[in-house]
């Protein structure tokens, strides 16, 4: 027997670090509007979380859309208000998104991160410490049955993304204008797995 019923839950984790200011932030917002329309049409459960940080004392999550939110207009207004904040402290955000995904009832759970760079914070989180903390958070998500994937707009990403996400679990974009199309393609591929 074929089971064609969709049973997918996805958390879109959005980098709101200061380096996303400008075209990257605009492309991320446009992409989120388009993908939220598609997810609503499909009926998939989804959440949108933004993240930023300023040392381990101030790790911030911004709830753009919760799994239980049904008002698309409200989600679109919140997406329109996404702004660049501080640093790219990824590990805590991945752990938070993992916990939220584990609270959903779904056969397929996807954590899809949009970022423009590697883990970074001025308190020593840049470099090896940030890479290892983020890698550990990704392994924890995978151990919980979650499929983490990253779309990154960073020409240097080939030096660190394979270590973070593993083979086949990331996409590097050189042209930010391609983000809306690529986000839809990646989600379509991941939600079929």
Tab-separated table of C-alpha atoms in Angstrom:
chain	number	residue	atom	x	y	z
A	1	UNK	CA	0.000	0.000	0.000
A	2	UNK	CA	1.107	3.514	-0.751
A	3	UNK	CA	0.933	6.137	1.957
A	4	UNK	CA	0.624	9.443	0.127
A	5	UNK	CA	-0.395	11.491	3.165
A	6	UNK	CA	2.049	14.318	3.896
A	7	UNK	CA	3.276	14.369	7.468
A	8	UNK	CA	5.965	17.057	7.548
A	9	UNK	CA	7.025	19.602	10.131
A	10	UNK	CA	9.637	22.232	9.277
A	11	UNK	CA	11.360	24.960	11.233
A	12	UNK	CA	12.858	27.737	9.131
A	13	UNK	CA	15.754	29.139	11.157
A	14	UNK	CA	16.796	32.594	9.961
A	15	UNK	CA	20.150	34.259	10.636
A	16	UNK	CA	19.449	37.810	11.798
A	17	UNK	CA	23.086	38.781	12.401
A	18	UNK	CA	24.333	42.247	11.492
A	19	UNK	CA	25.988	40.977	8.330
A	20	UNK	CA	22.569	40.172	6.788
A	21	UNK	CA	21.718	43.871	6.550
A	22	UNK	CA	20.732	45.021	3.067
A	23	UNK	CA	20.181	42.750	0.056
A	24	UNK	CA	20.565	39.513	2.008
A	25	UNK	CA	17.892	40.496	4.520
A	26	UNK	CA	15.571	41.553	1.697
A	27	UNK	CA	16.095	38.261	-0.183
A	28	UNK	CA	15.484	36.249	2.994
A	29	UNK	CA	12.223	38.084	3.665
A	30	UNK	CA	11.009	37.632	0.073
A	31	UNK	CA	11.904	33.937	0.242
A	32	UNK	CA	10.039	33.472	3.510
A	33	UNK	CA	6.888	35.104	2.103
A	34	UNK	CA	6.942	32.781	-0.909
A	35	UNK	CA	7.696	29.611	1.023
A	36	UNK	CA	5.089	30.385	3.695
A	37	UNK	CA	2.455	30.671	0.947
A	38	UNK	CA	3.559	27.302	-0.439
A	39	UNK	CA	3.615	25.638	2.996
A	40	UNK	CA	0.122	26.917	3.746
A	41	UNK	CA	-1.109	25.504	0.443
A	42	UNK	CA	0.542	22.142	1.178
A	43	UNK	CA	-0.810	22.094	4.720
A	44	UNK	CA	2.619	21.334	6.225
A	45	UNK	CA	3.284	22.403	9.807
A	46	UNK	CA	5.896	25.132	9.949
A	47	UNK	CA	7.559	27.595	12.218
A	48	UNK	CA	9.820	30.539	11.423
A	49	UNK	CA	12.434	31.551	13.985
A	50	UNK	CA	15.016	34.297	13.722
A	51	UNK	CA	18.179	34.231	15.789
A	52	UNK	CA	21.004	36.509	16.828
A	53	UNK	CA	23.336	36.757	19.770
A	54	UNK	CA	25.744	38.935	21.683
A	55	UNK	CA	27.890	36.593	23.783
A	56	UNK	CA	26.423	33.604	25.594
A	57	UNK	CA	24.711	36.028	27.973
A	58	UNK	CA	22.347	37.297	25.258
A	59	UNK	CA	21.220	34.583	22.874
A	60	UNK	CA	18.041	35.765	21.191
A	61	UNK	CA	15.261	33.908	19.383
A	62	UNK	CA	12.610	35.875	17.501
A	63	UNK	CA	9.319	34.028	17.023
A	64	UNK	CA	8.138	35.042	13.555
A	65	UNK	CA	5.600	32.237	13.150
A	66	UNK	CA	4.785	29.421	15.546
A	67	UNK	CA	3.532	26.010	14.436
A	68	UNK	CA	0.124	26.846	15.906
A	69	UNK	CA	-0.242	30.262	14.207
A	70	UNK	CA	-2.895	30.142	11.511
A	71	UNK	CA	-3.007	33.781	10.412
A	72	UNK	CA	-0.819	34.123	7.326
A	73	UNK	CA	-1.273	37.905	7.228
A	74	UNK	CA	0.215	38.216	10.711
A	75	UNK	CA	3.150	35.985	9.754
A	76	UNK	CA	3.752	38.110	6.644
A	77	UNK	CA	3.820	41.304	8.715
A	78	UNK	CA	6.331	39.736	11.104
A	79	UNK	CA	8.463	38.552	8.183
A	80	UNK	CA	8.432	42.117	6.856
A	81	UNK	CA	9.810	43.305	10.199
A	82	UNK	CA	12.839	40.970	10.254
A	83	UNK	CA	15.934	43.114	10.732
A	84	UNK	CA	19.657	42.515	11.105
A	85	UNK	CA	20.695	42.447	14.782
A	86	UNK	CA	24.022	41.330	16.312
A	87	UNK	CA	26.143	38.169	15.830
A	88	UNK	CA	25.769	34.680	14.314
A	89	UNK	CA	25.606	32.440	17.403
A	90	UNK	CA	24.176	29.269	15.817
A	91	UNK	CA	24.454	26.442	18.351
A	92	UNK	CA	21.830	27.694	20.798
A	93	UNK	CA	19.396	28.493	17.959
A	94	UNK	CA	19.711	25.004	16.472
A	95	UNK	CA	19.123	23.462	19.901
A	96	UNK	CA	16.049	25.630	20.471
A	97	UNK	CA	14.636	24.799	17.027
A	98	UNK	CA	15.286	21.094	17.676
A	99	UNK	CA	13.270	21.227	20.911
A	100	UNK	CA	10.405	22.999	19.147
A	101	UNK	CA	10.400	20.467	16.293
A	102	UNK	CA	10.380	17.567	18.751
A	103	UNK	CA	7.128	18.942	20.208
A	104	UNK	CA	5.372	18.456	16.872
A	105	UNK	CA	3.762	15.243	15.724
A	106	UNK	CA	5.234	14.554	12.315
A	107	UNK	CA	6.867	11.681	10.521
A	108	UNK	CA	9.410	13.990	8.815
A	109	UNK	CA	10.990	16.860	10.765
A	110	UNK	CA	13.165	19.356	8.911
A	111	UNK	CA	15.333	22.147	10.271
A	112	UNK	CA	16.139	24.490	7.387
A	113	UNK	CA	18.603	27.277	8.188
A	114	UNK	CA	19.183	30.395	6.086
A	115	UNK	CA	22.441	32.176	6.836
A	116	UNK	CA	25.122	34.345	5.306
A	117	UNK	CA	28.101	33.021	7.185
A	118	UNK	CA	29.749	30.832	9.755
A	119	UNK	CA	29.226	30.873	13.535
A	120	UNK	CA	30.565	34.134	14.919
A	121	UNK	CA	30.500	36.193	18.103
A	122	UNK	CA	33.130	38.459	19.562
A	123	UNK	CA	33.517	36.481	22.824
A	124	UNK	CA	35.590	33.687	21.263
A	125	UNK	CA	32.718	31.947	19.471
A	126	UNK	CA	34.297	32.640	16.088
A	127	UNK	CA	36.742	30.061	14.844
A	128	UNK	CA	36.980	26.502	16.129
A	129	UNK	CA	34.790	26.943	19.220
A	130	UNK	CA	31.824	28.215	17.197
A	131	UNK	CA	32.287	25.506	14.558
A	132	UNK	CA	32.413	22.724	17.183
A	133	UNK	CA	29.420	24.026	19.162
A	134	UNK	CA	27.333	24.339	15.996
A	135	UNK	CA	28.433	20.898	14.753
A	136	UNK	CA	27.477	19.366	18.104
A	137	UNK	CA	24.014	21.010	17.929
A	138	UNK	CA	23.515	19.628	14.403
A	139	UNK	CA	24.519	16.119	15.535
A	140	UNK	CA	22.043	16.388	18.429
A	141	UNK	CA	19.287	17.354	15.978
A	142	UNK	CA	20.140	14.413	13.714
A	143	UNK	CA	20.162	12.104	16.740
A	144	UNK	CA	16.595	13.252	17.458
A	145	UNK	CA	15.485	12.253	13.953
A	146	UNK	CA	15.547	15.774	12.524
A	147	UNK	CA	16.941	16.478	9.058
A	148	UNK	CA	19.050	19.682	9.295
A	149	UNK	CA	19.930	21.535	6.097
A	150	UNK	CA	21.553	24.912	5.438
A	151	UNK	CA	21.304	27.375	2.595
A	152	UNK	CA	24.199	29.783	2.912
A	153	UNK	CA	25.020	32.956	1.024
A	154	UNK	CA	28.775	32.995	1.607
A	155	UNK	CA	31.524	32.474	-0.956
A	156	UNK	CA	33.808	31.118	1.805
A	157	UNK	CA	31.268	28.544	3.026
A	158	UNK	CA	33.042	25.602	1.380
A	159	UNK	CA	35.726	25.930	4.069
A	160	UNK	CA	33.341	25.235	6.969
A	161	UNK	CA	29.890	23.991	5.828
A	162	UNK	CA	31.001	20.407	5.081
A	163	UNK	CA	32.259	20.151	8.674
A	164	UNK	CA	29.061	21.603	10.087
A	165	UNK	CA	26.296	19.896	8.128
A	166	UNK	CA	27.975	16.993	6.356
A	167	UNK	CA	27.815	16.002	2.694
A	168	UNK	CA	24.593	16.742	0.844
A	169	UNK	CA	23.109	18.720	3.740
A	170	UNK	CA	23.839	22.241	2.519
A	171	UNK	CA	23.713	24.551	-0.468
A	172	UNK	CA	26.017	27.496	-1.124
A	173	UNK	CA	24.602	30.409	-3.112
A	174	UNK	CA	26.842	32.987	-4.739
A	175	UNK	CA	23.909	35.062	-5.977
A	176	UNK	CA	21.464	36.200	-3.288
A	177	UNK	CA	18.764	36.860	-5.901
A	178	UNK	CA	18.472	33.071	-6.457
A	179	UNK	CA	17.460	32.444	-2.826
A	180	UNK	CA	13.643	32.445	-3.286
A	181	UNK	CA	13.784	29.832	-6.057
A	182	UNK	CA	16.443	27.682	-4.367
A	183	UNK	CA	14.633	27.680	-1.007
A	184	UNK	CA	11.521	26.268	-2.674
A	185	UNK	CA	13.550	23.633	-4.533
A	186	UNK	CA	15.386	22.541	-1.389
A	187	UNK	CA	12.181	22.279	0.628
A	188	UNK	CA	10.515	20.229	-2.103
A	189	UNK	CA	13.470	17.813	-2.098
A	190	UNK	CA	13.678	17.539	1.700
A	191	UNK	CA	9.950	17.068	2.272
A	192	UNK	CA	9.855	14.092	-0.085
A	193	UNK	CA	12.567	12.182	1.773
